[in-house]
Amino acid sequence: VQLVESGGGLVQAGGSLRLSCTASGIIFRIDSMGWYRQAPGKQRELVASVTTGGTTNYADFVKGRFTISWDIAKNTVYLQMNSLKPEDTAVYYCNVQLGLIPIGAWGQGTQVTVSS
């Protein structure tokens, strides 16, 4: 499966961005998709996930600010990010998941930079 993320950019604190991720190729059994991020010098961490049934889960540090959605017909998952903070600065990645475990090859990601 190939994953292509887009929508990142430079935004001021308090601003918004909408990330998109399209999956293509042969996709076997998955039950969810997730957005992850990796800041410089830090490990990659799960930001949000959404199941085929529409159940969403968020990391505490984005609850109330980010919204994940999945257009299954388009194989595209979105991340609406509002009230962005400088600490949200990172490269954002998506992945297909099975039991909240990422199972696809990581894509290039999309850089999000939030200025104070």
PDB file of C-alpha atoms in Angstrom:
ATOM      1  CA  VAL A   1       0.000   0.000   0.000  1.00  0.00           C
ATOM      2  CA  GLN A   2       1.234   3.491  -0.837  1.00  0.00           C
ATOM      3  CA  LEU A   3       0.380   6.425   1.396  1.00  0.00           C
ATOM      4  CA  VAL A   4       0.588  10.035   0.231  1.00  0.00           C
ATOM      5  CA  GLU A   5       0.083  12.828   2.723  1.00  0.00           C
ATOM      6  CA  SER A   6      -0.565  16.464   1.846  1.00  0.00           C
ATOM      7  CA  GLY A   7      -1.878  19.698   3.279  1.00  0.00           C
ATOM      8  CA  GLY A   8       0.904  20.686   5.624  1.00  0.00           C
ATOM      9  CA  GLY A   9       2.428  24.130   5.795  1.00  0.00           C
ATOM     10  CA  LEU A  10       3.397  27.076   7.945  1.00  0.00           C
ATOM     11  CA  VAL A  11       0.692  28.593  10.102  1.00  0.00           C
ATOM     12  CA  GLN A  12       0.559  30.945  13.064  1.00  0.00           C
ATOM     13  CA  ALA A  13      -0.480  29.736  16.463  1.00  0.00           C
ATOM     14  CA  GLY A  14      -4.252  29.551  16.682  1.00  0.00           C
ATOM     15  CA  GLY A  15      -4.587  28.814  12.991  1.00  0.00           C
ATOM     16  CA  SER A  16      -5.928  25.771  11.178  1.00  0.00           C
ATOM     17  CA  LEU A  17      -4.800  23.241   8.610  1.00  0.00           C
ATOM     18  CA  ARG A  18      -6.454  20.262   6.966  1.00  0.00           C
ATOM     19  CA  LEU A  19      -4.297  17.287   6.141  1.00  0.00           C
ATOM     20  CA  SER A  20      -5.202  14.620   3.610  1.00  0.00           C
ATOM     21  CA  CYS A  21      -3.840  11.137   3.093  1.00  0.00           C
ATOM     22  CA  THR A  22      -4.694   8.868   0.202  1.00  0.00           C
ATOM     23  CA  ALA A  23      -3.951   5.174   0.264  1.00  0.00           C
ATOM     24  CA  SER A  24      -3.490   3.212  -2.925  1.00  0.00           C
ATOM     25  CA  GLY A  25      -2.348  -0.221  -3.953  1.00  0.00           C
ATOM     26  CA  ILE A  26      -3.359  -3.562  -2.542  1.00  0.00           C
ATOM     27  CA  ILE A  27      -4.943  -3.109   0.863  1.00  0.00           C
ATOM     28  CA  PHE A  28      -5.580  -6.255   2.811  1.00  0.00           C
ATOM     29  CA  ARG A  29      -7.424  -6.542   6.046  1.00  0.00           C
ATOM     30  CA  ILE A  30      -7.423  -3.293   8.015  1.00  0.00           C
ATOM     31  CA  ASP A  31      -9.825  -1.956  10.590  1.00  0.00           C
ATOM     32  CA  SER A  32      -8.724   1.623  10.989  1.00  0.00           C
ATOM     33  CA  MET A  33      -6.510   4.418   9.796  1.00  0.00           C
ATOM     34  CA  GLY A  34      -4.433   6.727  11.865  1.00  0.00           C
ATOM     35  CA  TRP A  35      -2.529   9.972  11.829  1.00  0.00           C
ATOM     36  CA  TYR A  36       0.846  10.089  13.522  1.00  0.00           C
ATOM     37  CA  ARG A  37       3.438  12.761  14.005  1.00  0.00           C
ATOM     38  CA  GLN A  38       7.131  12.981  14.679  1.00  0.00           C
ATOM     39  CA  ALA A  39       8.806  16.087  16.007  1.00  0.00           C
ATOM     40  CA  PRO A  40      12.574  16.580  15.746  1.00  0.00           C
ATOM     41  CA  GLY A  41      14.396  14.433  18.258  1.00  0.00           C
ATOM     42  CA  LYS A  42      11.230  12.666  19.345  1.00  0.00           C
ATOM     43  CA  GLN A  43       9.615   9.338  18.600  1.00  0.00           C
ATOM     44  CA  ARG A  44       6.687   9.027  16.265  1.00  0.00           C
ATOM     45  CA  GLU A  45       3.405   9.173  18.171  1.00  0.00           C
ATOM     46  CA  LEU A  46      -0.215   8.418  17.396  1.00  0.00           C
ATOM     47  CA  VAL A  47      -2.353  11.527  17.064  1.00  0.00           C
ATOM     48  CA  ALA A  48      -5.751  10.157  16.079  1.00  0.00           C
ATOM     49  CA  SER A  49      -7.374   7.097  14.592  1.00  0.00           C
ATOM     50  CA  VAL A  50     -10.698   6.216  12.995  1.00  0.00           C
ATOM     51  CA  THR A  51     -12.218   2.775  12.497  1.00  0.00           C
ATOM     52  CA  THR A  52     -14.225   1.480   9.564  1.00  0.00           C
ATOM     53  CA  GLY A  53     -17.253   1.909  11.793  1.00  0.00           C
ATOM     54  CA  GLY A  54     -16.476   5.579  12.356  1.00  0.00           C
ATOM     55  CA  THR A  55     -15.231   5.321  15.929  1.00  0.00           C
ATOM     56  CA  THR A  56     -12.556   7.894  16.605  1.00  0.00           C
ATOM     57  CA  ASN A  57      -9.808   8.104  19.186  1.00  0.00           C
ATOM     58  CA  TYR A  58      -7.528  11.020  19.952  1.00  0.00           C
ATOM     59  CA  ALA A  59      -4.381  11.579  21.902  1.00  0.00           C
ATOM     60  CA  ASP A  60      -5.013  13.772  24.926  1.00  0.00           C
ATOM     61  CA  PHE A  61      -2.844  16.526  23.537  1.00  0.00           C
ATOM     62  CA  VAL A  62      -5.158  17.082  20.532  1.00  0.00           C
ATOM     63  CA  LYS A  63      -8.586  16.347  21.995  1.00  0.00           C
ATOM     64  CA  GLY A  64     -11.016  19.129  21.240  1.00  0.00           C
ATOM     65  CA  ARG A  65      -8.738  20.636  18.597  1.00  0.00           C
ATOM     66  CA  PHE A  66      -8.247  17.962  15.916  1.00  0.00           C
ATOM     67  CA  THR A  67     -10.836  15.950  14.021  1.00  0.00           C
ATOM     68  CA  ILE A  68     -10.125  12.818  12.011  1.00  0.00           C
ATOM     69  CA  SER A  69     -12.420  11.570   9.276  1.00  0.00           C
ATOM     70  CA  TRP A  70     -12.247   8.822   6.675  1.00  0.00           C
ATOM     71  CA  ASP A  71     -13.818   8.744   3.226  1.00  0.00           C
ATOM     72  CA  ILE A  72     -13.569   5.015   2.654  1.00  0.00           C
ATOM     73  CA  ALA A  73     -14.858   5.227  -0.917  1.00  0.00           C
ATOM     74  CA  LYS A  74     -11.969   7.557  -1.780  1.00  0.00           C
ATOM     75  CA  ASN A  75      -9.428   5.722   0.393  1.00  0.00           C
ATOM     76  CA  THR A  76      -8.668   9.098   1.920  1.00  0.00           C
ATOM     77  CA  VAL A  77      -8.345  10.063   5.556  1.00  0.00           C
ATOM     78  CA  TYR A  78      -8.354  13.666   6.747  1.00  0.00           C
ATOM     79  CA  LEU A  79      -7.124  15.486   9.809  1.00  0.00           C
ATOM     80  CA  GLN A  80      -8.698  18.852  10.528  1.00  0.00           C
ATOM     81  CA  MET A  81      -6.410  20.705  12.898  1.00  0.00           C
ATOM     82  CA  ASN A  82      -7.706  23.793  14.689  1.00  0.00           C
ATOM     83  CA  SER A  83      -6.242  25.988  17.420  1.00  0.00           C
ATOM     84  CA  LEU A  84      -2.760  24.912  16.438  1.00  0.00           C
ATOM     85  CA  LYS A  85       0.069  25.359  18.913  1.00  0.00           C
ATOM     86  CA  PRO A  86       3.823  25.607  18.352  1.00  0.00           C
ATOM     87  CA  GLU A  87       4.189  22.204  20.008  1.00  0.00           C
ATOM     88  CA  ASP A  88       2.125  20.710  17.171  1.00  0.00           C
ATOM     89  CA  THR A  89       5.071  21.332  14.873  1.00  0.00           C
ATOM     90  CA  ALA A  90       6.081  17.986  13.389  1.00  0.00           C
ATOM     91  CA  VAL A  91       6.013  15.825  10.300  1.00  0.00           C
ATOM     92  CA  TYR A  92       2.602  14.220  10.089  1.00  0.00           C
ATOM     93  CA  TYR A  93       2.108  10.739   8.667  1.00  0.00           C
ATOM     94  CA  CYS A  94      -0.854   8.492   8.101  1.00  0.00           C
ATOM     95  CA  ASN A  95      -1.011   4.743   8.057  1.00  0.00           C
ATOM     96  CA  VAL A  96      -3.403   1.869   7.690  1.00  0.00           C
ATOM     97  CA  GLN A  97      -3.925  -0.021  10.912  1.00  0.00           C
ATOM     98  CA  LEU A  98      -4.996  -3.336  12.290  1.00  0.00           C
ATOM     99  CA  GLY A  99      -5.901  -3.191  15.939  1.00  0.00           C
ATOM    100  CA  LEU A 100      -4.448   0.344  16.133  1.00  0.00           C
ATOM    101  CA  ILE A 101      -1.108  -1.008  14.952  1.00  0.00           C
ATOM    102  CA  PRO A 102       0.302   0.642  11.814  1.00  0.00           C
ATOM    103  CA  ILE A 103       0.935  -2.021   9.196  1.00  0.00           C
ATOM    104  CA  GLY A 104       1.749  -0.095   6.048  1.00  0.00           C
ATOM    105  CA  ALA A 105       5.007   1.365   4.809  1.00  0.00           C
ATOM    106  CA  TRP A 106       5.436   4.945   5.961  1.00  0.00           C
ATOM    107  CA  GLY A 107       5.081   7.660   3.353  1.00  0.00           C
ATOM    108  CA  GLN A 108       6.973  10.923   3.096  1.00  0.00           C
ATOM    109  CA  GLY A 109       4.727  12.700   5.535  1.00  0.00           C
ATOM    110  CA  THR A 110       3.750  16.341   5.434  1.00  0.00           C
ATOM    111  CA  GLN A 111       5.465  19.049   7.445  1.00  0.00           C
ATOM    112  CA  VAL A 112       3.388  21.177   9.786  1.00  0.00           C
ATOM    113  CA  THR A 113       5.086  24.191  11.313  1.00  0.00           C
ATOM    114  CA  VAL A 114       3.295  26.395  13.808  1.00  0.00           C
ATOM    115  CA  SER A 115       4.891  29.725  14.620  1.00  0.00           C
ATOM    116  CA  SER A 116       4.333  31.525  17.894  1.00  0.00           C
TER     117      SER A 116
END
